[in-house]
JSON list of C-alpha atoms in Angstrom, two decimals:
[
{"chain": "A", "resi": 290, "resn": "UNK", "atom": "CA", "xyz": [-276.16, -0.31, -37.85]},
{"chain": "A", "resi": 291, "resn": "UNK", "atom": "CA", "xyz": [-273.79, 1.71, -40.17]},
{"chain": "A", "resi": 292, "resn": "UNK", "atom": "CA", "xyz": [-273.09, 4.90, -38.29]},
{"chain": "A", "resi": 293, "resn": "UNK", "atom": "CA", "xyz": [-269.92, 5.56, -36.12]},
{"chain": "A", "resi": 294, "resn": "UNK", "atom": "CA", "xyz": [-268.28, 3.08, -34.01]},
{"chain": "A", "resi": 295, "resn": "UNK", "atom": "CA", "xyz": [-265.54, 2.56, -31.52]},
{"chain": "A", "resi": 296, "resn": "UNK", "atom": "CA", "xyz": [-262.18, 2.46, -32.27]},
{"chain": "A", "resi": 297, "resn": "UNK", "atom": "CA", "xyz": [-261.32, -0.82, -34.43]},
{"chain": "A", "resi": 298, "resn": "UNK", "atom": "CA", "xyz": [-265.33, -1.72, -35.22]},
{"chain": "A", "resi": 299, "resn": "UNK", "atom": "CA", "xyz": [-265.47, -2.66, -38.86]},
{"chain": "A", "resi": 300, "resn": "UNK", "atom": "CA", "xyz": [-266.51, 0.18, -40.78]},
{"chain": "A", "resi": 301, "resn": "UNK", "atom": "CA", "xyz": [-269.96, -0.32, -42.64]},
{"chain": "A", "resi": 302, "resn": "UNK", "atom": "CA", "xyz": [-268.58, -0.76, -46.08]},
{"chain": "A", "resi": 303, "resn": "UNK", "atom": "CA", "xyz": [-266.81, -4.06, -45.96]},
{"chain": "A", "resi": 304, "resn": "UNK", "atom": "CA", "xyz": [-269.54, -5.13, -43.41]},
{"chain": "A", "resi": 305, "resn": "UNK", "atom": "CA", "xyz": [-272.31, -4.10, -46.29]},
{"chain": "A", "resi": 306, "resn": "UNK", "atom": "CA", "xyz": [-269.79, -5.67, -49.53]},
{"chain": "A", "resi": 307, "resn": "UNK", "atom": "CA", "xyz": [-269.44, -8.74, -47.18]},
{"chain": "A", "resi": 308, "resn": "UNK", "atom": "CA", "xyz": [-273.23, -9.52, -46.88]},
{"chain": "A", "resi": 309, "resn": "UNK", "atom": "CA", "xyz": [-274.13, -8.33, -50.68]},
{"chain": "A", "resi": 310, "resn": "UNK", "atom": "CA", "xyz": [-271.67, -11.01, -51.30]},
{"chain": "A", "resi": 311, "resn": "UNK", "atom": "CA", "xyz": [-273.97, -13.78, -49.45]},
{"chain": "A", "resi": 312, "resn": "UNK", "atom": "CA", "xyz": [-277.03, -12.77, -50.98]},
{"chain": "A", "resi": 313, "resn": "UNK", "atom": "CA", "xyz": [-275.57, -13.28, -54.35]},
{"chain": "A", "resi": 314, "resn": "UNK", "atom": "CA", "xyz": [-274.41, -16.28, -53.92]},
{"chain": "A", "resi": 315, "resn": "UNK", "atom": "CA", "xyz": [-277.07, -17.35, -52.13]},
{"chain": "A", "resi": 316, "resn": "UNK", "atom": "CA", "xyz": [-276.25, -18.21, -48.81]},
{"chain": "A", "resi": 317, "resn": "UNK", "atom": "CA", "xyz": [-279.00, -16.64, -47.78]},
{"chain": "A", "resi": 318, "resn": "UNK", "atom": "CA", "xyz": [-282.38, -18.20, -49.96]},
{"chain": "A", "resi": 319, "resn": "UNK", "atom": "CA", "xyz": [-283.73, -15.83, -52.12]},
{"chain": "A", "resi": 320, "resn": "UNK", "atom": "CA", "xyz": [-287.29, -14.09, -50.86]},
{"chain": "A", "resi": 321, "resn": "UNK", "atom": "CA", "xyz": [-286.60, -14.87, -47.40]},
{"chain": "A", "resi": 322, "resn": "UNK", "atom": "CA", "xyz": [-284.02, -12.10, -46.36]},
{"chain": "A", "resi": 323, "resn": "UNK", "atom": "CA", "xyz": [-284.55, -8.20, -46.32]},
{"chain": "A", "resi": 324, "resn": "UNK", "atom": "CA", "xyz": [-281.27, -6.77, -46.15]},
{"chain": "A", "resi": 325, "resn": "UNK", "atom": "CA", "xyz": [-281.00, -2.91, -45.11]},
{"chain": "A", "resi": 326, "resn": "UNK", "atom": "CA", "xyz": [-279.10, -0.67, -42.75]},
{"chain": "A", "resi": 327, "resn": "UNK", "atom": "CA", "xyz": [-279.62, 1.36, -40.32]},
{"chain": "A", "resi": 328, "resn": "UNK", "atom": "CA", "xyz": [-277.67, 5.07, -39.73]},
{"chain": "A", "resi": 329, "resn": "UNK", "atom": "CA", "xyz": [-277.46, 5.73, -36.25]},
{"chain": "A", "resi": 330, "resn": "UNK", "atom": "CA", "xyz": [-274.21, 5.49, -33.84]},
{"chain": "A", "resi": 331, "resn": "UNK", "atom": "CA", "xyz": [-273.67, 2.92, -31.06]},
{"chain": "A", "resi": 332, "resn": "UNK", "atom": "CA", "xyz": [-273.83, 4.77, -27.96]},
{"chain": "A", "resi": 333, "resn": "UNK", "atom": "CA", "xyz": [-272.69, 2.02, -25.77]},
{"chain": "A", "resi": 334, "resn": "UNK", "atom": "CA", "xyz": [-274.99, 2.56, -23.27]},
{"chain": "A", "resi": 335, "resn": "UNK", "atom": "CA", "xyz": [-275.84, -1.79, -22.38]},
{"chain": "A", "resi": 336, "resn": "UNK", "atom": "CA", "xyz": [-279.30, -2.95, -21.97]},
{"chain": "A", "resi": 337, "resn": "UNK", "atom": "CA", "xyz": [-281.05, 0.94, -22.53]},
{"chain": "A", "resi": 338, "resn": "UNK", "atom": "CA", "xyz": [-279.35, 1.11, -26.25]},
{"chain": "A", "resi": 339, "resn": "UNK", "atom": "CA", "xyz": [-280.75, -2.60, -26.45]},
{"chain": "A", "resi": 340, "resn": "UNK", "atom": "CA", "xyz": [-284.20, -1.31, -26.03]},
{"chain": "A", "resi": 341, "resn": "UNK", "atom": "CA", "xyz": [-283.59, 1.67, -28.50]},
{"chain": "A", "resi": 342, "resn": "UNK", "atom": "CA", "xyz": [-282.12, -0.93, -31.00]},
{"chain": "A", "resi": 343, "resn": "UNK", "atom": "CA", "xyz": [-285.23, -3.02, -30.78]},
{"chain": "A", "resi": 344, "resn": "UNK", "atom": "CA", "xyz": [-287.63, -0.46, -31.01]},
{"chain": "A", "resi": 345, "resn": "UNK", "atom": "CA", "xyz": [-285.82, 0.77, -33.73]},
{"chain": "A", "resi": 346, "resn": "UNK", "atom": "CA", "xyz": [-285.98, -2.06, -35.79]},
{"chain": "A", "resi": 347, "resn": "UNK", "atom": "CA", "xyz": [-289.47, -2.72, -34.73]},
{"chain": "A", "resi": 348, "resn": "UNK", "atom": "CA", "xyz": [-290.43, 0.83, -36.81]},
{"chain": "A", "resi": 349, "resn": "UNK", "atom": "CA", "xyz": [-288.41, -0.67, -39.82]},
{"chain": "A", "resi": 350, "resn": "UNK", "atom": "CA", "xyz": [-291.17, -4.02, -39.35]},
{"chain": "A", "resi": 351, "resn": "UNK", "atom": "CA", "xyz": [-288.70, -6.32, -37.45]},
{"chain": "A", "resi": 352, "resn": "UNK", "atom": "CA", "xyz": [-290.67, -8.57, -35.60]},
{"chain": "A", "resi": 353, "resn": "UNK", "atom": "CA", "xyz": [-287.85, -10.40, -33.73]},
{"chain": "A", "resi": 354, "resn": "UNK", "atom": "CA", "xyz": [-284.68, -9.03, -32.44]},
{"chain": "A", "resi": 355, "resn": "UNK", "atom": "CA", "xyz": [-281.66, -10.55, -31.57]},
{"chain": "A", "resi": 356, "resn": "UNK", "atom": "CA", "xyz": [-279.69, -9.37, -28.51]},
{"chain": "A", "resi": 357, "resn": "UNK", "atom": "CA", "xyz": [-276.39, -10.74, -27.19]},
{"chain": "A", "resi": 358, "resn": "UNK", "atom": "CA", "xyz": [-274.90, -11.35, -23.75]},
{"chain": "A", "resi": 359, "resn": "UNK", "atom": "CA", "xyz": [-273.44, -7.51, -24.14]},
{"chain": "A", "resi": 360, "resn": "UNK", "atom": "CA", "xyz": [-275.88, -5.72, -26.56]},
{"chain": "A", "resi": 361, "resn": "UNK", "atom": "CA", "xyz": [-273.25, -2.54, -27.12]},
{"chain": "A", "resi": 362, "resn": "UNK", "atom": "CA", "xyz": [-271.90, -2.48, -23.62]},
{"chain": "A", "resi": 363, "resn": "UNK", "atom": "CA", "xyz": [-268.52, -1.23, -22.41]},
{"chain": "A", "resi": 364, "resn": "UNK", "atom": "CA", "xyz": [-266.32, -4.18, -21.13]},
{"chain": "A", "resi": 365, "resn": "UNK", "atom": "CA", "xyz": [-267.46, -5.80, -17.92]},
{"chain": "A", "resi": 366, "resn": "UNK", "atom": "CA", "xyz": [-269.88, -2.74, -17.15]},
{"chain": "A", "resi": 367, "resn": "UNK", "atom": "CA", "xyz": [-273.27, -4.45, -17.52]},
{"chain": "A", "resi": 368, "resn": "UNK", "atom": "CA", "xyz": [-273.89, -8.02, -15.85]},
{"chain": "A", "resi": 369, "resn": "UNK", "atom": "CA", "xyz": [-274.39, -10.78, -18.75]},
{"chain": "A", "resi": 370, "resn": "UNK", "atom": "CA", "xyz": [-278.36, -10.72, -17.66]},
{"chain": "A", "resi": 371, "resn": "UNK", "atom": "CA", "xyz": [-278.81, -7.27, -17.47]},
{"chain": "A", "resi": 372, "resn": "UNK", "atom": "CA", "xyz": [-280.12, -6.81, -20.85]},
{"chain": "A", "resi": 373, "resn": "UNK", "atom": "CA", "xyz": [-282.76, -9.90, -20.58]},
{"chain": "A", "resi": 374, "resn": "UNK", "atom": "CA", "xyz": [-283.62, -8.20, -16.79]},
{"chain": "A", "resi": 375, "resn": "UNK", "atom": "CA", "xyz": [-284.35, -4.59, -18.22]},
{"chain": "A", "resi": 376, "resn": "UNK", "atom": "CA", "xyz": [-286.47, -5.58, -21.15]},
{"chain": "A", "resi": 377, "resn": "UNK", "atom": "CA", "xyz": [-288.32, -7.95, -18.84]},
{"chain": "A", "resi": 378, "resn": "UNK", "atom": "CA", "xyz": [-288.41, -5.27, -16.44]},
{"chain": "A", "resi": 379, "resn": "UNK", "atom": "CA", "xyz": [-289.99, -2.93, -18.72]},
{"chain": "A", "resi": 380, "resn": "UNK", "atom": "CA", "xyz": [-292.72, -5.28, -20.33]},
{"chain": "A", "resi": 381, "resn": "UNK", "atom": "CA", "xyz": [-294.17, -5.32, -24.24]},
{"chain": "A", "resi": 382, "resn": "UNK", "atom": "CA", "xyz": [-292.34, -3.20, -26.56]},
{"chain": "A", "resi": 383, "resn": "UNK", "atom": "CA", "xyz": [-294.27, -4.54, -29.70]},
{"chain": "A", "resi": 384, "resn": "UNK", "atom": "CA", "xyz": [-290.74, -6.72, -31.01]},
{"chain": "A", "resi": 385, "resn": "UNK", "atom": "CA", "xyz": [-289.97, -10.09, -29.81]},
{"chain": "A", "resi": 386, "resn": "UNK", "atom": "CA", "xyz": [-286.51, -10.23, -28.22]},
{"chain": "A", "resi": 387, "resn": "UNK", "atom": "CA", "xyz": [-284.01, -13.26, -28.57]},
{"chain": "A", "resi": 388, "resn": "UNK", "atom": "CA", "xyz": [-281.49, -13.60, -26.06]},
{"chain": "A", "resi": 389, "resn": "UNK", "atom": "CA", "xyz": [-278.51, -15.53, -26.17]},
{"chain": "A", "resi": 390, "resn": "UNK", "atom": "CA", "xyz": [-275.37, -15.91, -24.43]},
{"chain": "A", "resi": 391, "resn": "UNK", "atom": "CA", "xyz": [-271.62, -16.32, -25.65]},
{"chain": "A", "resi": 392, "resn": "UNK", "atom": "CA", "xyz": [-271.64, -19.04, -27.74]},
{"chain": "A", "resi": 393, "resn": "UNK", "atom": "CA", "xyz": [-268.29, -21.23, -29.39]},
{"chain": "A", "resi": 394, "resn": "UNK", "atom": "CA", "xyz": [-267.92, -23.80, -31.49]},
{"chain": "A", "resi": 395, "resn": "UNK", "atom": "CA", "xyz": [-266.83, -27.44, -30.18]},
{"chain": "A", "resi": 396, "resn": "UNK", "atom": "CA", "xyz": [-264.42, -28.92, -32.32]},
{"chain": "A", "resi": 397, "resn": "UNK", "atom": "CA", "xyz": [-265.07, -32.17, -31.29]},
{"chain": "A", "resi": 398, "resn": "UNK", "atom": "CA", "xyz": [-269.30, -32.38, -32.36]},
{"chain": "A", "resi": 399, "resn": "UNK", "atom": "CA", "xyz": [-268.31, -29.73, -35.41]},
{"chain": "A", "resi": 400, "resn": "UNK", "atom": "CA", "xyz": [-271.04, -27.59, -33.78]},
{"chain": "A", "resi": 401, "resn": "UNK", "atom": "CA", "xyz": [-272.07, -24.24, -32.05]},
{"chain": "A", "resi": 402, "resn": "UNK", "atom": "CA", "xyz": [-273.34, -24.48, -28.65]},
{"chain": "A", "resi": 403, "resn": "UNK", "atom": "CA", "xyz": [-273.28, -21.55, -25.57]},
{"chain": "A", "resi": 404, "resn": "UNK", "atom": "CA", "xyz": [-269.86, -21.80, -23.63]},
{"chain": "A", "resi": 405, "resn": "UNK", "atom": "CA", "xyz": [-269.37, -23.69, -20.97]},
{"chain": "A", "resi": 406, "resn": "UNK", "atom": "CA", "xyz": [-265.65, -24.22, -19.38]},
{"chain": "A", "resi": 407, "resn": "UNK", "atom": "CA", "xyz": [-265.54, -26.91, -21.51]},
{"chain": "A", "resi": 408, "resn": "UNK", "atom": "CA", "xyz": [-261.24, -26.64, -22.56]},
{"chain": "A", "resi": 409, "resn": "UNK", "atom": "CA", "xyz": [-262.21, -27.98, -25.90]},
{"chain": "A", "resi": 410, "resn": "UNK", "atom": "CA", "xyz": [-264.47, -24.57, -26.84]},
{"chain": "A", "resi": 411, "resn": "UNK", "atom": "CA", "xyz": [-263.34, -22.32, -29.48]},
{"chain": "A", "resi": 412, "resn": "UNK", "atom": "CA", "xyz": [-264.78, -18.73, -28.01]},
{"chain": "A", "resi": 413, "resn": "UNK", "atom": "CA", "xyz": [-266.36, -16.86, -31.41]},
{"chain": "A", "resi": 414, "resn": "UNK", "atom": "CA", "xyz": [-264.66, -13.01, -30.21]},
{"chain": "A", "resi": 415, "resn": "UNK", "atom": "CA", "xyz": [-265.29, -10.00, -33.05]},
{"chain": "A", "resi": 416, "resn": "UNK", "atom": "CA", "xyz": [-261.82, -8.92, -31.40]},
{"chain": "A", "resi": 417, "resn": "UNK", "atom": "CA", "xyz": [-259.72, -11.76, -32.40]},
{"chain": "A", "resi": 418, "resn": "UNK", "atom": "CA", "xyz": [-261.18, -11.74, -36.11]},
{"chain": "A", "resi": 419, "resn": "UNK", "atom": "CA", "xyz": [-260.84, -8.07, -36.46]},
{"chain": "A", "resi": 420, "resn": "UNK", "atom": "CA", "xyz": [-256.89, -9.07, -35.10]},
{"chain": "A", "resi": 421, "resn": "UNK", "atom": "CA", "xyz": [-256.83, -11.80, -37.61]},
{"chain": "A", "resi": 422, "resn": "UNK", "atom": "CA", "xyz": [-258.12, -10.17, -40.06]},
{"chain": "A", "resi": 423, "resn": "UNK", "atom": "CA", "xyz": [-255.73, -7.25, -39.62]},
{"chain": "A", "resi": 424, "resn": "UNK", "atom": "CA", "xyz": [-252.91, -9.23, -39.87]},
{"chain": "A", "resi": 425, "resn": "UNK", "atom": "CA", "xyz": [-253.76, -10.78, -42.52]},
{"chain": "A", "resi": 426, "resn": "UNK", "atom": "CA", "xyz": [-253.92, -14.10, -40.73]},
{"chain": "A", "resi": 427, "resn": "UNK", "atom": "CA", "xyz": [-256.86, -16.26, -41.19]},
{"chain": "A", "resi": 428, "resn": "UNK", "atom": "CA", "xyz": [-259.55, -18.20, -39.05]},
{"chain": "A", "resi": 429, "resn": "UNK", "atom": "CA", "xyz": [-261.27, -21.47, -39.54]},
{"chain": "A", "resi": 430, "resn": "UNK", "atom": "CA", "xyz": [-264.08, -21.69, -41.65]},
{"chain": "A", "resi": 431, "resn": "UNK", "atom": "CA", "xyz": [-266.44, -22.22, -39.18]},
{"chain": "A", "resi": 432, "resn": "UNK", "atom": "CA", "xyz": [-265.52, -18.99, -38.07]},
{"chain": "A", "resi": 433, "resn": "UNK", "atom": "CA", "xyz": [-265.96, -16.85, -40.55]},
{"chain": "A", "resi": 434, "resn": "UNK", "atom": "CA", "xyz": [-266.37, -18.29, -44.40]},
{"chain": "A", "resi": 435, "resn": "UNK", "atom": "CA", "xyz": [-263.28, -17.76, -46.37]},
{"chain": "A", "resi": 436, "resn": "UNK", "atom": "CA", "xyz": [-265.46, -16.05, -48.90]},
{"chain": "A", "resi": 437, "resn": "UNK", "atom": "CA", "xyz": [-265.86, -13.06, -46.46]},
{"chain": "A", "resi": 438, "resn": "UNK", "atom": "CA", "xyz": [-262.48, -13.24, -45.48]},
{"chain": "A", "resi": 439, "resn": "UNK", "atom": "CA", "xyz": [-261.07, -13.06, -49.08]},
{"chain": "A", "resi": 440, "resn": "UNK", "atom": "CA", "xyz": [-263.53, -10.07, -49.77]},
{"chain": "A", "resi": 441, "resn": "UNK", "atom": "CA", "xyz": [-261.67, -8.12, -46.28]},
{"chain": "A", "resi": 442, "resn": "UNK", "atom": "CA", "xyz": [-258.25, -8.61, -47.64]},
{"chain": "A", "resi": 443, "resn": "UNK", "atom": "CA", "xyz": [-258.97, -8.17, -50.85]},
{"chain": "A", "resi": 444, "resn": "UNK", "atom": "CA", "xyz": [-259.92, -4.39, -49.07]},
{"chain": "A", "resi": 445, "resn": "UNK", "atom": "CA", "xyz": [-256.88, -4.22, -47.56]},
{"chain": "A", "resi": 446, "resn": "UNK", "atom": "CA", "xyz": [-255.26, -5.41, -50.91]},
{"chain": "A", "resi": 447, "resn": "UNK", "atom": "CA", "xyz": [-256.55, -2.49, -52.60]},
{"chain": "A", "resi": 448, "resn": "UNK", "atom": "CA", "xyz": [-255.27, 0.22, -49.89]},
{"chain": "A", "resi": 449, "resn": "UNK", "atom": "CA", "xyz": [-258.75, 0.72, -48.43]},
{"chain": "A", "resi": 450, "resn": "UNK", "atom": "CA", "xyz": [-259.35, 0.42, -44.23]},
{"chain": "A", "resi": 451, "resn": "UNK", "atom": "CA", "xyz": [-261.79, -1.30, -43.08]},
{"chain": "A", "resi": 452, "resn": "UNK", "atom": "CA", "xyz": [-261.93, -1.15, -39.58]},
{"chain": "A", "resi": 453, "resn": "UNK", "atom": "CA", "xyz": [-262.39, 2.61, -37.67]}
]
């Protein structure tokens, strides 16, 4: 989605030079990614934007959509299974939906897997790479890959913003 965000959301152009970046150099396999945006605005409205989201992408021939523990919601508003309880709630809407919860990555198996109060879990948080990012600080690869990091400051580098 590349319209207009909340206050300190990427803007769309680094997000769009970042993932032009991983088709070329093929992170993603070639032939088995679409890549294309979407203009609309978040309107930060929970599990009902969810359901706009996935219809929307349904008429763009998604067939599975991917919705997190806060699809677009505003802090603690919405409860973490509202979204799964509203689309269940409402039945078939043509697009498969994926739900998934916070997830981290545990330092100790090198892998991702959903939180738990395990001490050991490194939360994955938008908000603290945005920070990072901001101030020109980095994260660990298995964050975000250093290639996409180098394009952000190379953004800042040249005078341009990147975040709203």
């Amino acid at each position: 989605v590349s319209g207009e965000k909340k206050t300190g959301d990427f803007l769309p152009d680094p997000i769009i030079k970042s993932y032009e970046f991983l088709l070329k150099s093929g992170i993603y396999v070639e032939g088995q990614v679409v890549f294309g945006g979407f203009y609309t605005y978040s309107r930060y409205s929970g599990p009902r934007e969810a359901v706009f989201t996935a219809l929307c992408r349904k008429n763009m021939g998604c067939n599975y959509f991917i919705i997190g523990r806060d699809h677009t919601g505003v802090g603690n508003f919405y409860g973490e299974d509202d979204n799964r309880r509203f689309i269940e709630e409402i039945g078939e809407i043509g697009i498969t939906p994926i739900f998934f919860d916070a997830v981290g990555f545990d330092p100790n198996n090198k892998q991702y897997r959903p939180m738990d109060s395990s001490d050991e879990m490194e939360p994955i948080s938008a908000t603290r790479f945005r920070t990072a990012i901001l101030n020109r600080e980095r994260v660990p690869d298995w964050f975000v890959r250093q290639s996409v990091q180098d394009i952000l400051f190379s953004e800042l580098d040249a005078g341009r913003r990147i975040c709203y």
